[in-house]
mmCIF file of C-alpha atoms in Angstrom:
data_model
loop_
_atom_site.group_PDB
_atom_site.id
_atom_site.type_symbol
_atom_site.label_atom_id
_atom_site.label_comp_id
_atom_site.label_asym_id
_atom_site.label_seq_id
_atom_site.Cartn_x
_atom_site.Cartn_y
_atom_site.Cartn_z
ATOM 1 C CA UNK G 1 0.000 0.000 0.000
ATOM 2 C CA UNK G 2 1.361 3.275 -1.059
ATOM 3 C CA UNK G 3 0.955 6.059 1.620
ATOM 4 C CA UNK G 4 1.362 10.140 1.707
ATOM 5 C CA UNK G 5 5.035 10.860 2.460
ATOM 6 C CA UNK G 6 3.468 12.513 5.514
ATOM 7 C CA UNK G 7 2.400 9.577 6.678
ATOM 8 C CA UNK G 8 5.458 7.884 5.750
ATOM 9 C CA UNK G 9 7.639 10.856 7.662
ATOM 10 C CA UNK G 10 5.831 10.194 10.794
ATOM 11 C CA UNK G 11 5.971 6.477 10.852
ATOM 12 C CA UNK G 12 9.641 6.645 9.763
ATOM 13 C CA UNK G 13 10.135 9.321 12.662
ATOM 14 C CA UNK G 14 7.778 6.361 15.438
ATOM 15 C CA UNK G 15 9.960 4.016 14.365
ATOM 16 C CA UNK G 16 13.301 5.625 15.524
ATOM 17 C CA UNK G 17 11.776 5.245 19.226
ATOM 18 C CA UNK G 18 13.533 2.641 21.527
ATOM 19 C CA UNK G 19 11.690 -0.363 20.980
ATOM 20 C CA UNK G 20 9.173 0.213 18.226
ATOM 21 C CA UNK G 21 9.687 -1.184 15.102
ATOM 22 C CA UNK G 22 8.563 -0.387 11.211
ATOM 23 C CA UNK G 23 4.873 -2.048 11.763
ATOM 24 C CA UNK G 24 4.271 -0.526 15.274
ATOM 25 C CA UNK G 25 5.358 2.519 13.823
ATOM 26 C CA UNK G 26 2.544 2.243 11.391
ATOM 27 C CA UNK G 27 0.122 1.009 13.660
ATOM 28 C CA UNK G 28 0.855 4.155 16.226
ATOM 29 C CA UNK G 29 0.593 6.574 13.025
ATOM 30 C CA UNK G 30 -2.773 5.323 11.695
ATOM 31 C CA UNK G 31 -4.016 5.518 15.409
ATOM 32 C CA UNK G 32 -3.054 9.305 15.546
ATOM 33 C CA UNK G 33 -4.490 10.144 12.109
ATOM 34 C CA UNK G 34 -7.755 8.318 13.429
ATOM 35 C CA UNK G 35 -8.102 10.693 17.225
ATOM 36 C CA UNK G 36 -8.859 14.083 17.457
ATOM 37 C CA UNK G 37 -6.856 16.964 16.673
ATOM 38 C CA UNK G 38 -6.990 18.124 20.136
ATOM 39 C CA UNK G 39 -5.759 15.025 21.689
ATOM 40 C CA UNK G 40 -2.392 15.034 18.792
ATOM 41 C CA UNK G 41 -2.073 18.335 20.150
ATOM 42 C CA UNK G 42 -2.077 17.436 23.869
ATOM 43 C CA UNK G 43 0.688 15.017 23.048
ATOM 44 C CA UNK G 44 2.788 17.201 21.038
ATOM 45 C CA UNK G 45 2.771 19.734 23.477
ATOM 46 C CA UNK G 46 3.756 16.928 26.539
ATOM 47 C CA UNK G 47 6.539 15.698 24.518
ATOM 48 C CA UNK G 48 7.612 19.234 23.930
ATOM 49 C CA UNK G 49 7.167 20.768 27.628
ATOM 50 C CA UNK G 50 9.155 17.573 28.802
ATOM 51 C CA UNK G 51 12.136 18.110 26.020
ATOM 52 C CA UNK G 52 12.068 21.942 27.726
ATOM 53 C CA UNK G 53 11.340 21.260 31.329
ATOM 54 C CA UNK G 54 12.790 17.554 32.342
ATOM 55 C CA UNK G 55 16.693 17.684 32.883
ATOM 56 C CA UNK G 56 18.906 16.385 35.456
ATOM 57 C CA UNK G 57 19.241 16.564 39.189
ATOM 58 C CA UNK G 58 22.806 17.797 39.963
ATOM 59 C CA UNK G 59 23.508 15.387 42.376
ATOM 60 C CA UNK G 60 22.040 12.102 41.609
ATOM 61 C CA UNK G 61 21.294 12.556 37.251
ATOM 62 C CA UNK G 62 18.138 10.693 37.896
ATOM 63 C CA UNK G 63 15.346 13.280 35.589
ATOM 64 C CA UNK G 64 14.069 16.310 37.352
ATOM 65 C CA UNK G 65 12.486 19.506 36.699
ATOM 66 C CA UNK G 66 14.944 21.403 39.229
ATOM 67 C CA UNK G 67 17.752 21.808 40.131
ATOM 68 C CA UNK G 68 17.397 18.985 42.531
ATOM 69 C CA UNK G 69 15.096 15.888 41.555
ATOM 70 C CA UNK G 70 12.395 14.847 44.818
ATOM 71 C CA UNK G 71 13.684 12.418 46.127
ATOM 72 C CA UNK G 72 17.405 14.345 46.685
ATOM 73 C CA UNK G 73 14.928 17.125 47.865
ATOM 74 C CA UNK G 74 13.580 14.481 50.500
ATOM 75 C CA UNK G 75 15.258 14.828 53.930
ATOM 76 C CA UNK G 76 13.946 11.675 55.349
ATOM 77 C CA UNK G 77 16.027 9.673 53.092
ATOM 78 C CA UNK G 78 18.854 7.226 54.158
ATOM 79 C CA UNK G 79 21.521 9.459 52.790
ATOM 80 C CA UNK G 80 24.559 7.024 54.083
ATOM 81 C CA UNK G 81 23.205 4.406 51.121
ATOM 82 C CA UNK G 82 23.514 4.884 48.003
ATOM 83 C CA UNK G 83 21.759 2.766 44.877
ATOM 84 C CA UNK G 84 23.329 2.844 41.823
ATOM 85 C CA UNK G 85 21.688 2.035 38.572
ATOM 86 C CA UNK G 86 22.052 2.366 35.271
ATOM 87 C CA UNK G 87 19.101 4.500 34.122
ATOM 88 C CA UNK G 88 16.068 6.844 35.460
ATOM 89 C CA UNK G 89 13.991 4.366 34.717
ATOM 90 C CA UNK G 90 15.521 1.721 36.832
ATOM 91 C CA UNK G 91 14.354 4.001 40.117
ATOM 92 C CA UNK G 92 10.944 3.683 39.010
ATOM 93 C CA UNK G 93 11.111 -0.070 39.310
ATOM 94 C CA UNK G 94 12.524 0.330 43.059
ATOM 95 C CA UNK G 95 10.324 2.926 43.975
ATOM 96 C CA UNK G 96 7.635 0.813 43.318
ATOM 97 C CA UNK G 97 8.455 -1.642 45.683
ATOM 98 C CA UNK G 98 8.474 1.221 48.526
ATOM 99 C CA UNK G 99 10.808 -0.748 50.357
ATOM 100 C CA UNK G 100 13.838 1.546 49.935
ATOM 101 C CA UNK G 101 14.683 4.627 51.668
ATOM 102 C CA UNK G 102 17.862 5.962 50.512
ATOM 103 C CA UNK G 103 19.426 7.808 47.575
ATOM 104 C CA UNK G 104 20.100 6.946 44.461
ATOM 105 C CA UNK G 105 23.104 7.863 41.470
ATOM 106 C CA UNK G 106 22.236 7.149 37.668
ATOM 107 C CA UNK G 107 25.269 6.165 35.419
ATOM 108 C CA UNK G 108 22.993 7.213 32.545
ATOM 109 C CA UNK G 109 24.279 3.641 30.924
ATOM 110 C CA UNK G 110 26.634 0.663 31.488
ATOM 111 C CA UNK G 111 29.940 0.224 30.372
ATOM 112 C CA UNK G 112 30.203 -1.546 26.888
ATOM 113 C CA UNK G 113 33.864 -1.577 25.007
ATOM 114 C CA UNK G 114 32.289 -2.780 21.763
ATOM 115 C CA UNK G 115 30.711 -0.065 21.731
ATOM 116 C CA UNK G 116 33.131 2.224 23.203
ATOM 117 C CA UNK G 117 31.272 3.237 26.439
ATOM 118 C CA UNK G 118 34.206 3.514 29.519
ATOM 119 C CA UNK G 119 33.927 5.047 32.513
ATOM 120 C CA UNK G 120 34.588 8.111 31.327
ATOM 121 C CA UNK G 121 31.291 8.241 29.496
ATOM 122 C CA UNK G 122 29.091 8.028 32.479
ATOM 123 C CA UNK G 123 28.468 9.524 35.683
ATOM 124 C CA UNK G 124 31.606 7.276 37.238
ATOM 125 C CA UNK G 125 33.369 10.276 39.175
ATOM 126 C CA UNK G 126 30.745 12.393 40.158
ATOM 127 C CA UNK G 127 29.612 8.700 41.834
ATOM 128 C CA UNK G 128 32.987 8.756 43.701
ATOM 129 C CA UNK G 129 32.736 12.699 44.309
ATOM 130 C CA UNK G 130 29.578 11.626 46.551
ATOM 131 C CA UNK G 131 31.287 9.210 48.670
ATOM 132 C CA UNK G 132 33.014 10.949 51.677
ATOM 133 C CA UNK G 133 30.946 14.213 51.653
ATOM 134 C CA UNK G 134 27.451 12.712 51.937
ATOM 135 C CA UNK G 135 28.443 10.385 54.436
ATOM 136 C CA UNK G 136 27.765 7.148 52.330
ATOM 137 C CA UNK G 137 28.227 3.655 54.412
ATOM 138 C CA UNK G 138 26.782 1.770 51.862
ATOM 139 C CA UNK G 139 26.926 1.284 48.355
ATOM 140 C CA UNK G 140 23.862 -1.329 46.457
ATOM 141 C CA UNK G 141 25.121 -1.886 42.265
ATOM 142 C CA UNK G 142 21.720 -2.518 40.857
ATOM 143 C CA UNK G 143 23.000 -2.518 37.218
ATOM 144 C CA UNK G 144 21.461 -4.828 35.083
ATOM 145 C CA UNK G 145 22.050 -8.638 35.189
ATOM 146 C CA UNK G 146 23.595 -8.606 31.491
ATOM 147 C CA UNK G 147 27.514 -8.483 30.538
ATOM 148 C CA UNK G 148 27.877 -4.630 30.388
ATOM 149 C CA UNK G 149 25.367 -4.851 33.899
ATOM 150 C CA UNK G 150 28.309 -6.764 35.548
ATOM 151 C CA UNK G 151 31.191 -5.746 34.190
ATOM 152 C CA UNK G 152 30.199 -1.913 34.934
ATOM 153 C CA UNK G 153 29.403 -3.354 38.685
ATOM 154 C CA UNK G 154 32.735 -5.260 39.175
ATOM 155 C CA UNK G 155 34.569 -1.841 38.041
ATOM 156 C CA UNK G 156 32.279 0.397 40.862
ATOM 157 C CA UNK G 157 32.922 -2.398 43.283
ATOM 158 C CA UNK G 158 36.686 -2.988 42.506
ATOM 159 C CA UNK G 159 37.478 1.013 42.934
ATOM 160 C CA UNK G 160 34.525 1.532 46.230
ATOM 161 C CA UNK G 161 37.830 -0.635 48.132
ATOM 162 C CA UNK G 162 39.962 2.443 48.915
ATOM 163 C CA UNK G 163 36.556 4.202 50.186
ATOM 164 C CA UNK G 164 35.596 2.036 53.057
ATOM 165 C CA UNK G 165 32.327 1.432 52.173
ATOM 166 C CA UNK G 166 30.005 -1.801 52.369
ATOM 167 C CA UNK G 167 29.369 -2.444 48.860
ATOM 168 C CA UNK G 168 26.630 -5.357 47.754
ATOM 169 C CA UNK G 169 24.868 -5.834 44.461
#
């Protein structure tokens, strides 16, 4: 079926999202051509107030709209430990649980040689820059359970030594 290069623009534009692939991207296109106006235009305008608005906390790099994200803004966390994952998204999953009550650091990724992610291209030092000041006792590597998940967690682990600090995974 031949379709407008509109349509084909926006599908081809769907399809460069994480996880959605030519026919989804089709399927999501026809499905916005189908709703109202208004509600495209409530979702153009989210994705675009959240490109403007959402950056990251200072301290942590999980997404916030201030300087701070909430739950660095939250004094009754358990500052002395420290959960370190690889993305945002990954403190969603925890918070979920409600069962912990500390801080968190984001990597923003795990290290992968192949394809030439180090140390240097995540949030690595300003992990180790939290260490002493905040007081941290304890250090949790929730990376993910995959090859660049454990290698990036025996690196963290292997250079926490010199710091003193109980690390676990």
């Amino acid at each position: 079926m031949k379709t407008s290069s509109s349509l084909e623009f926006l599908s081809d534009e769907l399809g460069r999202l994480p996880g959605v692939g030519p026919k989804s991207a089709q399927r999501i296109a026809f499905h916005l051509l189908k709703i109202p106006a208004d509600d495209v235009a409530r979702l153009a305008l989210a994705i675009t107030e959240a490109k403007q608005r959402v950056r990251f906390c200072s301290r942590c790099w999980n997404v916030a709209e201030a300087e701070l994200c909430p739950i660095c803004l939250d004094e009754r966390r358990d500052a002395s430990v420290l959960c370190v994952v690889e993305e945002s998204r990954d403190i969603v999953a925890i918070e979920k649980t409600g069962e912990f009550r500390g801080r968190y650091h984001v990597l923003l990724g795990a290290m992968s040689p192949l394809e030439g992610i180090g140390p240097e291209q995540l949030k690595m030092k300003e992990l180790f820059a939290r260490i002493e000041p905040e007081g941290v006792q304890e250090v949790i590597l929730c990376t993910n359970p995959n090859t660049e998940g454990e290698v990036t967690a025996m690196y963290i682990a292997r250079l926490m030594k010199p710091f003193g600090v109980r690390v676990t995974r």
